[in-house]
XYZ file of C-alpha atoms in Angstrom:
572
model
C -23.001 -7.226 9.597
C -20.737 -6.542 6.495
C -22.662 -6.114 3.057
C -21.536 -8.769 0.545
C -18.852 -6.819 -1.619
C -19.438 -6.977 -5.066
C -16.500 -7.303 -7.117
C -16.693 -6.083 -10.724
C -14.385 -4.595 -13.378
C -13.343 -1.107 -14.456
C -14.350 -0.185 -18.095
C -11.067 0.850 -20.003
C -12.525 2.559 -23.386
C -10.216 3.951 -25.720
C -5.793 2.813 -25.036
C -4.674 6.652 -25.905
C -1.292 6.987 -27.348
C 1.748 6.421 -25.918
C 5.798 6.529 -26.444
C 6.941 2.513 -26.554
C 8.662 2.538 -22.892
C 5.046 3.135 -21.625
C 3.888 -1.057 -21.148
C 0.775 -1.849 -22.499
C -0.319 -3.153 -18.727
C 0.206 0.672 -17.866
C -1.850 2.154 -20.664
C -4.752 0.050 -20.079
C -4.338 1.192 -16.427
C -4.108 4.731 -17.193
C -7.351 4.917 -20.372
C -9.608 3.076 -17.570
C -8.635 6.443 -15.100
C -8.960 8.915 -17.934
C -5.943 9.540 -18.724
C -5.291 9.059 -22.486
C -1.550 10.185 -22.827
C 1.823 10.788 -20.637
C 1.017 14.617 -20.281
C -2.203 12.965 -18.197
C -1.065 9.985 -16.783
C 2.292 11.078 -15.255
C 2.193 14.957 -15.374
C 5.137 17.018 -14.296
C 5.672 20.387 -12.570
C 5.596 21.859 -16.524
C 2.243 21.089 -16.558
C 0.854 22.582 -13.306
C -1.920 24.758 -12.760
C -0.300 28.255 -12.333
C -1.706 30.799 -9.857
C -3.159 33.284 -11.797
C -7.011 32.142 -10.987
C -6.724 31.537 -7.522
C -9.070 34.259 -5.862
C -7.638 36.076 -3.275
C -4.150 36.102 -4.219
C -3.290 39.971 -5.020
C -4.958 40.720 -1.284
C -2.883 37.745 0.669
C -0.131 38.570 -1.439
C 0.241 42.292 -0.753
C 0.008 41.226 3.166
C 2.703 39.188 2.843
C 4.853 41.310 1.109
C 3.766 44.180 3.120
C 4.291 42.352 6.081
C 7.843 41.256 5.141
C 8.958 44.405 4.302
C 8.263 45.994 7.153
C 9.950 43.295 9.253
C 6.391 42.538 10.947
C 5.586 39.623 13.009
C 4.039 36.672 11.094
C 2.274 33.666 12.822
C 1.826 30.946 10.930
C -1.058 28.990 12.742
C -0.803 25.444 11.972
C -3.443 22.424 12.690
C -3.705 19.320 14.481
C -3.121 16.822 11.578
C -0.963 15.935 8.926
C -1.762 18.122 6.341
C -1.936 20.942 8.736
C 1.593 20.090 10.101
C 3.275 20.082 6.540
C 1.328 23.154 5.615
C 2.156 25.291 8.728
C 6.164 23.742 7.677
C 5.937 25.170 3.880
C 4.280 27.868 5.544
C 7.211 28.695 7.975
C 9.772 27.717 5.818
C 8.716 29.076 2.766
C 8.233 32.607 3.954
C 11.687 32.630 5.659
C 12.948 31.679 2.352
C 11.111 34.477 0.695
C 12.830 36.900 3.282
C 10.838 37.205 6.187
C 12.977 37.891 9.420
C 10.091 37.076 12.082
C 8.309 34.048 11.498
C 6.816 32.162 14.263
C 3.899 29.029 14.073
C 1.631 27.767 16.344
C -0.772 25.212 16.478
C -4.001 24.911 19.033
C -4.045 21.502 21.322
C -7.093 19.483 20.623
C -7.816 19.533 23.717
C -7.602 22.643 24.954
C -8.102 25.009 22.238
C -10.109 23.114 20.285
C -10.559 22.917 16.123
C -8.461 25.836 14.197
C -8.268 29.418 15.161
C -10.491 29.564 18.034
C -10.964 32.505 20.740
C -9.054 30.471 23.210
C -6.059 29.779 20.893
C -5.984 33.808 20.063
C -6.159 34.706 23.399
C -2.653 32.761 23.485
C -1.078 34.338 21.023
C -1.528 37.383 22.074
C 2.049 36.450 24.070
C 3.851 36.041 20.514
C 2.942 39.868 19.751
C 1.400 39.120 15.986
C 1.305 41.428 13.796
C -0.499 38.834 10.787
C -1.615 35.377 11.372
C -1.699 33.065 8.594
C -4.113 30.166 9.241
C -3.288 26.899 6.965
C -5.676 24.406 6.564
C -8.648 25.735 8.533
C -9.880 29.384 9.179
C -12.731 29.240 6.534
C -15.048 28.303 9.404
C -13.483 29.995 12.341
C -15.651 32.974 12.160
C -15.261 33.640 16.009
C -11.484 33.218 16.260
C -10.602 35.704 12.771
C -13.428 37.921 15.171
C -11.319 38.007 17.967
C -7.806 38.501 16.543
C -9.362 41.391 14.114
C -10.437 42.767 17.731
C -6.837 42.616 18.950
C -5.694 44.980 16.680
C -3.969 41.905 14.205
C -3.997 41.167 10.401
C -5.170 37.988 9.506
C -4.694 35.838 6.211
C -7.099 32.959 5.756
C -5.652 29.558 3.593
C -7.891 26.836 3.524
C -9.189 24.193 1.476
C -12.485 23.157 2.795
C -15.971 23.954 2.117
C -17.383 27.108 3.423
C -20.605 27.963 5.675
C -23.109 30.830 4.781
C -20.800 33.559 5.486
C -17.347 33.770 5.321
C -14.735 35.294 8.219
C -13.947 39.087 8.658
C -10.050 37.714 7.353
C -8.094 40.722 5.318
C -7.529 37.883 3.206
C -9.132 34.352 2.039
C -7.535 32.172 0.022
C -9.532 29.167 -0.697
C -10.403 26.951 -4.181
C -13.822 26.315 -3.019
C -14.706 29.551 -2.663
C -18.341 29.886 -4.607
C -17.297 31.713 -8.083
C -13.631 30.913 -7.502
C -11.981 29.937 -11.013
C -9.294 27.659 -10.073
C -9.441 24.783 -12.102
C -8.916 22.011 -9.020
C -11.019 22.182 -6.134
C -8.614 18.836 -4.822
C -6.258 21.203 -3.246
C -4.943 20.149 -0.016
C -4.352 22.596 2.722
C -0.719 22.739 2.060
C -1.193 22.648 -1.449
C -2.838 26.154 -1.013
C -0.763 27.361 0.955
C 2.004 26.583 -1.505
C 0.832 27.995 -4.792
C 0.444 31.611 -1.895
C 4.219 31.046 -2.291
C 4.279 31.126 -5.748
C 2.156 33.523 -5.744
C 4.388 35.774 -3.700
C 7.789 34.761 -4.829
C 6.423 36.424 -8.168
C 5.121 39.285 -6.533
C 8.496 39.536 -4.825
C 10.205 39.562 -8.256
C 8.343 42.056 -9.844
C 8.985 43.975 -6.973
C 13.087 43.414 -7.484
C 13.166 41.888 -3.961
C 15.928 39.385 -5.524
C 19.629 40.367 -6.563
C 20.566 36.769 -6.966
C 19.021 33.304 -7.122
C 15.345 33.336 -6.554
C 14.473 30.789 -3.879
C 13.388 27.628 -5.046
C 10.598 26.754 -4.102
C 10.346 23.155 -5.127
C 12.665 22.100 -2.186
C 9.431 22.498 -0.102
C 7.623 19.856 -2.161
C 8.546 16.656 -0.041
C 6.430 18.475 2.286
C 3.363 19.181 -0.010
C 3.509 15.183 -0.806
C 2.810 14.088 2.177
C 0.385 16.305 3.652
C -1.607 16.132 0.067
C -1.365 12.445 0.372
C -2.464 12.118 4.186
C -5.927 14.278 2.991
C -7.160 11.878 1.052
C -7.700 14.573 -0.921
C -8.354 13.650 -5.021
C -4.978 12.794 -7.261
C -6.216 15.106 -10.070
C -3.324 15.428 -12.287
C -2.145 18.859 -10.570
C -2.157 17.306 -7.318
C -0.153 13.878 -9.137
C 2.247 16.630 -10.412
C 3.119 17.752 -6.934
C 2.951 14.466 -5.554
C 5.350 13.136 -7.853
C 7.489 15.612 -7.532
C 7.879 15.152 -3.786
C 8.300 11.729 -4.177
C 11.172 12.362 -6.669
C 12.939 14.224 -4.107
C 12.641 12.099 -1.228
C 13.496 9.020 -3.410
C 17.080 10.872 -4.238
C 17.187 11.502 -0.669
C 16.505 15.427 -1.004
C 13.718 14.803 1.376
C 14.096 17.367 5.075
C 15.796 15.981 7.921
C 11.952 15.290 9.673
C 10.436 12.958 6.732
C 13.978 11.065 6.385
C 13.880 10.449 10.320
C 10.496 9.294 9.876
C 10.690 7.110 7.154
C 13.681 5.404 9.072
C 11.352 4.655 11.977
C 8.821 3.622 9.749
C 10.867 0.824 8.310
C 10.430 2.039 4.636
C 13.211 2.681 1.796
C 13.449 6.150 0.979
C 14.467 5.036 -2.502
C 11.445 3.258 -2.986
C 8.904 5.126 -1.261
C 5.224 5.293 -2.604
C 2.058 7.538 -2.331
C 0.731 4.256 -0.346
C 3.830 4.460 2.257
C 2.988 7.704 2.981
C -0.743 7.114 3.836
C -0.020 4.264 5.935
C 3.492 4.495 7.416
C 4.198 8.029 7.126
C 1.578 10.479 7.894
C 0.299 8.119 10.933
C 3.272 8.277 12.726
C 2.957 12.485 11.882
C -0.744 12.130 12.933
C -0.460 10.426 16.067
C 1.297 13.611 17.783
C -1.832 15.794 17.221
C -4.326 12.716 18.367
C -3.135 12.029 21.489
C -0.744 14.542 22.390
C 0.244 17.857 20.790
C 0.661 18.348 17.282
C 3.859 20.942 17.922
C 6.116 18.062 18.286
C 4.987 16.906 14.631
C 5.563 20.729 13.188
C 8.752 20.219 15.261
C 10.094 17.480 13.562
C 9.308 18.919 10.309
C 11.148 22.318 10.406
C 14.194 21.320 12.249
C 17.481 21.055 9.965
C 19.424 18.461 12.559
C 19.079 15.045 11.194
C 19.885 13.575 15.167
C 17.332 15.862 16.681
C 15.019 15.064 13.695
C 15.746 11.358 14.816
C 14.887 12.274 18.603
C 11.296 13.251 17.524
C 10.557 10.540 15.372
C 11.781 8.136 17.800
C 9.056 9.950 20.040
C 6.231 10.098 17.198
C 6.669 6.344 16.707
C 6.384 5.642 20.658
C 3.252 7.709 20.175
C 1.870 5.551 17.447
C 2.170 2.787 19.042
C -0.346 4.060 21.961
C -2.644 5.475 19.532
C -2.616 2.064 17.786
C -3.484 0.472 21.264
C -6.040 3.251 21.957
C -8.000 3.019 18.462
C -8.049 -0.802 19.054
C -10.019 -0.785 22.087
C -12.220 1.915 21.108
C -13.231 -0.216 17.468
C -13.243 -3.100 19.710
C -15.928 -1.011 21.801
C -17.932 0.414 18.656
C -18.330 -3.121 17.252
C -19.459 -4.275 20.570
C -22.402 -1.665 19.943
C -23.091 -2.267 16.753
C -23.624 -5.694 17.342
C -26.245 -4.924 20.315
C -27.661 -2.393 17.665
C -28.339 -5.274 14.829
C -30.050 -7.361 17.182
C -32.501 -4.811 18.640
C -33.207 -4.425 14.879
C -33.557 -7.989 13.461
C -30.086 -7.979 12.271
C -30.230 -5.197 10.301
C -27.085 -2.736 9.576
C -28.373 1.158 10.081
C -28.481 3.165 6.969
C -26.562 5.228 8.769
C -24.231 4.881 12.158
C -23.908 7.131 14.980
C -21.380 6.189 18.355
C -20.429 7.778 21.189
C -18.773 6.180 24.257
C -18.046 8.687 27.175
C -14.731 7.257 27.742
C -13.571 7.445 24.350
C -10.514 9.869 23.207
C -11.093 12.393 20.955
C -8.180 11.967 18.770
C -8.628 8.839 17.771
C -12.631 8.915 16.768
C -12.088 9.794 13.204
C -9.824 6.724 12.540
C -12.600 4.677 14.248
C -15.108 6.240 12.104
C -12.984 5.270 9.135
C -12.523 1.747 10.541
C -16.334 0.905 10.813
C -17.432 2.624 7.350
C -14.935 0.457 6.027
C -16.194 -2.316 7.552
C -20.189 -1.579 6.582
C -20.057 0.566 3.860
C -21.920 3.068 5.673
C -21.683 6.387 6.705
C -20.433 6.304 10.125
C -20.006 9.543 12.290
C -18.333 8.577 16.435
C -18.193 11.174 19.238
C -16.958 11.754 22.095
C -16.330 14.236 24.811
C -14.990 17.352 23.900
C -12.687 17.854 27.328
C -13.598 15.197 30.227
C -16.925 16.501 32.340
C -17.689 18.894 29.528
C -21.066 19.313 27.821
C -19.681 19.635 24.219
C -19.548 16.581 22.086
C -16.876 16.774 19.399
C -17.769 14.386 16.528
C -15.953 13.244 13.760
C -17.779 11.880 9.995
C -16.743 9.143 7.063
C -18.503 8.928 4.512
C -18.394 6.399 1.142
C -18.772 7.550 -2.608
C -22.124 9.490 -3.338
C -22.753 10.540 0.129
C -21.601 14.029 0.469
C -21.412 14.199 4.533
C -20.553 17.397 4.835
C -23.865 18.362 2.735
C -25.533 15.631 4.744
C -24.446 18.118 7.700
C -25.631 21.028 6.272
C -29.104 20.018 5.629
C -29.452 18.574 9.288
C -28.533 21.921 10.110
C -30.678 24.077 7.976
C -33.897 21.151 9.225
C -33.275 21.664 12.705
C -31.480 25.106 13.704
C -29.510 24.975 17.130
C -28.794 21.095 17.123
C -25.016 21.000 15.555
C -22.838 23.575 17.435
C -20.371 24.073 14.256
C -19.071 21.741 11.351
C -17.210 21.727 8.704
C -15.257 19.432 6.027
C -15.996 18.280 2.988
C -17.291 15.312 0.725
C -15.805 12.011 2.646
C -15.050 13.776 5.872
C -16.419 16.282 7.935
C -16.547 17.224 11.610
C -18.926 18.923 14.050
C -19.647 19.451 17.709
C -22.850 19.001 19.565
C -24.510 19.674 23.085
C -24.510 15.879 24.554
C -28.153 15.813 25.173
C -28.479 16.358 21.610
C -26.988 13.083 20.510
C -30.530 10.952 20.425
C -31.748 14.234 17.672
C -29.040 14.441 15.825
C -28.820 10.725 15.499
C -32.434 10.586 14.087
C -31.869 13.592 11.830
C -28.440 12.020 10.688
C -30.190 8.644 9.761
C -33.358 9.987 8.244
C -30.846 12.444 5.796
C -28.805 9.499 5.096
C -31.924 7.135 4.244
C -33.722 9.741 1.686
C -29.955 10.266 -0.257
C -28.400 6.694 -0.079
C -30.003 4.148 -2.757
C -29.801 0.369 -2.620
C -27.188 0.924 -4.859
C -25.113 3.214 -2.982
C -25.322 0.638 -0.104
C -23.649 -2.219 -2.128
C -19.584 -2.239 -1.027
C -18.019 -2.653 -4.478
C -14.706 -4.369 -5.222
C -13.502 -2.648 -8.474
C -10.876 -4.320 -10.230
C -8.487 -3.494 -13.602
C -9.432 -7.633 -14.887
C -7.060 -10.238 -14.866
C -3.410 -10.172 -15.837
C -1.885 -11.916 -18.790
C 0.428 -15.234 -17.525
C 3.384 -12.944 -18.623
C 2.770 -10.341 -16.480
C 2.918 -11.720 -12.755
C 7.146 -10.758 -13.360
C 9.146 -7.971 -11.490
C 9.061 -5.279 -14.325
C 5.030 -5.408 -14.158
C 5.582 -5.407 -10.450
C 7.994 -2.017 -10.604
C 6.251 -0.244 -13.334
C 2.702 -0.569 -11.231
C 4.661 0.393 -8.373
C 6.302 3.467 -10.267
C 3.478 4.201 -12.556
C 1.848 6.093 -9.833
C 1.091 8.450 -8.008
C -2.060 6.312 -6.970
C -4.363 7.330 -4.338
C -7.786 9.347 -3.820
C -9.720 9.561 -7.316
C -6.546 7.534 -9.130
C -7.042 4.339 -7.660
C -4.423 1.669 -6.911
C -4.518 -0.856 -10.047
C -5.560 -4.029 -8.528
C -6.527 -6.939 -10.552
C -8.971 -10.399 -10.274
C -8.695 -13.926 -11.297
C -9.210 -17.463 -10.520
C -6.373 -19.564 -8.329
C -5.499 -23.189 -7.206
C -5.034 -22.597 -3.699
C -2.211 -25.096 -2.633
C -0.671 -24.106 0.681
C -2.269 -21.973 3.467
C -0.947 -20.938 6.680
C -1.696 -17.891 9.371
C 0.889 -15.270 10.241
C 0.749 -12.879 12.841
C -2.087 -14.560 14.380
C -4.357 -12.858 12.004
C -3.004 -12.651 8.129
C -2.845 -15.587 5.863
C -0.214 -16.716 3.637
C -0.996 -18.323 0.295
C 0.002 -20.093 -2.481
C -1.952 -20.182 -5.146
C -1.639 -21.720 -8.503
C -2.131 -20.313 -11.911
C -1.982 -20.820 -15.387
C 0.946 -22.889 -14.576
C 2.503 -20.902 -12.102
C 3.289 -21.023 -8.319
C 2.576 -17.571 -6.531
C 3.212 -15.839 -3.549
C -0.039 -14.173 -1.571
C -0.793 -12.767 1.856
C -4.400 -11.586 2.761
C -3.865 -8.977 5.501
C -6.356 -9.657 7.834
C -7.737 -12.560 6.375
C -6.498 -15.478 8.903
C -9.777 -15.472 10.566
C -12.198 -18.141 9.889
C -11.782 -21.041 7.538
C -9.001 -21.377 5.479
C -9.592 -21.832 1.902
C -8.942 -24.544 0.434
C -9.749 -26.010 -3.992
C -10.443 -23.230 -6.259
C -10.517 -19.034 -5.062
C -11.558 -15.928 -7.291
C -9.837 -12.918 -5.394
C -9.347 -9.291 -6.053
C -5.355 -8.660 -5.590
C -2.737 -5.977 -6.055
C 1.086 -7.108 -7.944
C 3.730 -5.953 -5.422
C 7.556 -6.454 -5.536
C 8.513 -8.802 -2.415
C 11.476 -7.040 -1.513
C 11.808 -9.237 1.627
C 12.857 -11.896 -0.460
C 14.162 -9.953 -3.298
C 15.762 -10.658 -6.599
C 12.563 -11.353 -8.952
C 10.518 -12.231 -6.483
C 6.599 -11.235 -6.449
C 3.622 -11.575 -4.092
C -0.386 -10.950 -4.900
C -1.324 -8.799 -2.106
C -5.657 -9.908 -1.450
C -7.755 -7.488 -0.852
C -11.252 -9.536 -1.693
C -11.582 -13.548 -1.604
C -14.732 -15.519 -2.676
C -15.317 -18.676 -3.242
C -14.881 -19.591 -7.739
């Protein structure tokens, strides 16, 4: 049922200028992303966006000071993934560095609380004695929990990245980029990224105040942190989110990293020294993840803020364990939603849906965004799976991706507006988004869902492209190439991974794994290295191939070795 990818080729336009050290593979790299010089391509701290047009700063800021001052109780309420766990950790430690005596975080169970700062979550709390809760990465559309913890006598500070609803939350203070009107330059913040710059923020409101007699804290230890949760969002590596990205990555590479992310990169089987944006999405923050998906995201924050490298080892041990089920779990339920899909395309001739809606009763609800990812990848559609909200309950908690020029959580939005009552609550933003539903609304808002996705989604929009940086010169399938695309980075979200396309000789083939294939391939007189993850199903290949690849280092075999890594085959 997979559209035919298309792949085609990056336009580069104009080189830029650039020192000598820069290679020329880079620059071309770099002009066909926009960026024309170093100060763009690989921007530093130096160059980040400072504070000063944040809205909402001088109000959280005066809390927080305020707040430490008066030795008051802060709560630093945390969320269920990775980006929530590393910004409820800057949050926490941050704040302690900036003097606060009484810090405290919490973070609501998916499955019993719910999504963010809900009622049920404050009604919790209200053991910890708050006297200011500081939401990170949510709150924006938790209108009813800010409602209830105003009612309980408590301050509350909103950080959040995501898009707002029609009204905002009776918080004494919202701090949010996308924020109609607000005048920060990047909307790509990441939850923890806002929640950072708040520390700036108040470490120079602390100055100016004279709260320092020696050192000022520095802050930048806390960037490891902001790395990995920006990274795990998927949010867009503008060049202020590169700049903190690479900056995180510096530290962990010199092994400056906290006790939590080195334990977790040990388990992960990844050199520190070494480590790339790409490690983190796919070794890193899904090990972090899994804690809040099936089980409670407080062990993740755990790891994170403790200072004991054997403890920190404990956890991760733990977090890997719990990967491993979640791995099993998401499996079964793809296994399950392809299964459906495939009783779906024959009811309709064969057709894929414009859109796809799933829902299994027995499926967890941890795991249903990662199978939502899994099938849009697979269709290049939007793809939105549910499942029960708590077992015998009537809520449906749902969980959206979306692919470039769908905007799902507008899609959402006008669903909403079309038919009032249908979506309980959502929230999220361009390629993600999440709701909840009554369950004998699933048939309506699968209908509604479709028909929105079928007036905004051209022919065009349908067609899965394969976009590739052209073919590389005979000279440059070497180690330095290899290591400069590898360190040239940050890639990621809106800075795509360079990958490349050509023709090849295939000359040997064999299946790994049971389900990858190994290759080599022959070109322009060379013998090279390839593996095609997933691509051991079917026939083997066999004369002439045009694939899309990326140029890694093979560190397994080391010394100059290389390998093409496929990520698109065809037929030349």
């Amino acid at each position: 049922m997979k559209p035919v990818a298309q792949l085609r080729r990056r336009i580069t336009g104009d080189a830029g200028a650039w020192p000598e050290h820069v290679l020329p593979l880079l620059r071309r790299l770099y002009a066909a992303r926009g960026a024309l010089d170093v100060e763009q391509a690989q921007p530093r701290l130096a160059h980040l966006l400072p504070p000063d047009t944040l809205g909402g700063l001088d109000a959280a800021t005066t809390l927080l000071a305020d707040a430490i001052a008066d030795d008051r109780h802060i709560v630093v309420v945390g969320d269920f993934d990775c980006d929530g766990a590393t910004a409820c950790a800057v949050g926490v430690r941050g704040l302690r560095m900036l003097g606060a005596r009484r810090v405290s975080h919490a973070v609501p169970n998916r499955m019993v609380h719910g999504y963010g700062l809900s009622p049920a979550l404050v009604e919790e709390l209200a053991a910890l004695k708050p006297d200011l809760l500081v939401t990170v990465d949510h709150g924006i559309a938790c209108h009813a929990g800010v409602t209830a913890a105003k009612a309980r006598g408590w301050q509350v500070l909103v950080t959040d990245h995501h898009l707002p609803g029609d009204g905002l939350p009776p918080a004494d203070a919202i701090v949010d980029p996308n924020l109609p009107g607000d005048a920060f330059p990047s909307k790509a913040l990441a939850g923890v990224g806002v929640m950072f710059y708040v520390l700036l923020a108040l470490r120079r409101r602390l100055r100016e105040q004279g709260a320092f007699t020696g050192a000022e804290p520095d802050l930048a230890t806390l960037l490891d942190l902001v790395a990995v949760g920006t990274v795990a969002d998927l949010v867009a590596l503008d060049a202020n989110n590169r700049a903190l990205v690479a900056a995180g990555l510096r530290r962990i590479r010199s092994g400056q990293g906290c006790a939590g992310l080195r334990a977790l990169i040990e388990v992960a089987q990844r050199d520190p020294r070494r480590l790339t944006a790409s490690d983190i999405g796919f070794a890193i923050a899904p090990r972090l993840n899994a804690a809040g998906r099936l089980e409670d995201m407080a062990l993740g924050i755990e790891c994170l803020l403790t200072d004991d490298i054997h403890q920190a080892r404990d956890i991760a041990a733990t977090l890997n364990e719990i990967n491993g089920e979640r791995r099993a779990v998401q499996q079964q339920m793809t296994d399950e939603a392809e299964a459906a899909l495939a009783r779906v395309s024959l009811l309709d001739g064969g057709a894929t849906p414009v859109a796809v809606c799933l829902f299994d009763a027995d499926w967890h609800p941890g795991v249903i965004g990662l199978v939502a990812s899994k099938i849009k990848e697979r269709l290049h559609r939007p793809v939105v799976a549910f499942a029960p909200g708590e077992p015998g309950g009537s809520l449906l908690r749902g969980s959206g991706r979306s692919i470039p020029g769908f905007h799902i959580r507008d899609a959402l939005a006008e669903v909403a507006a079309c038919h009032p009552g249908l979506i309980d609550r959502f929230g999220g933003h361009a390629m993600a988004a999440g709701m909840s539903l009554r369950i004998e609304a699933f048939a309506d808002f699968q209908q509604a869902f479709q028909g929105c996705a079928a007036r905004r989604l051209t022919a065009e929009l349908l067609q899965a492209d394969v976009l590739s940086d052209g073919e590389l010169l005979a000279e440059e399938f070497c180690r330095p190439s290899a290591e400069a695309l590898r360190d040239g980075g940050p890639w990621g979200q809106g800075f795509p991974e360079p990958q490349f396309d050509g023709e090849f000789d295939v000359l040997a083939t064999r299946v790994v794994g049971g389900r990858h294939l190994k290759l080599e391939l022959g070109h322009a007189g060379l013998r090279l290295n390839a593996i095609h993850f997933g691509g051991g199903e079917g026939e083997a290949p066999a004369g002439r191939v045009r694939i899309a690849y990326r140029l890694e280092p093979d560190d397994y075999r080391g010394g100059d070795a290389i390998q093409l890594v496929v990520t698109h085959r065809e037929p030349a």
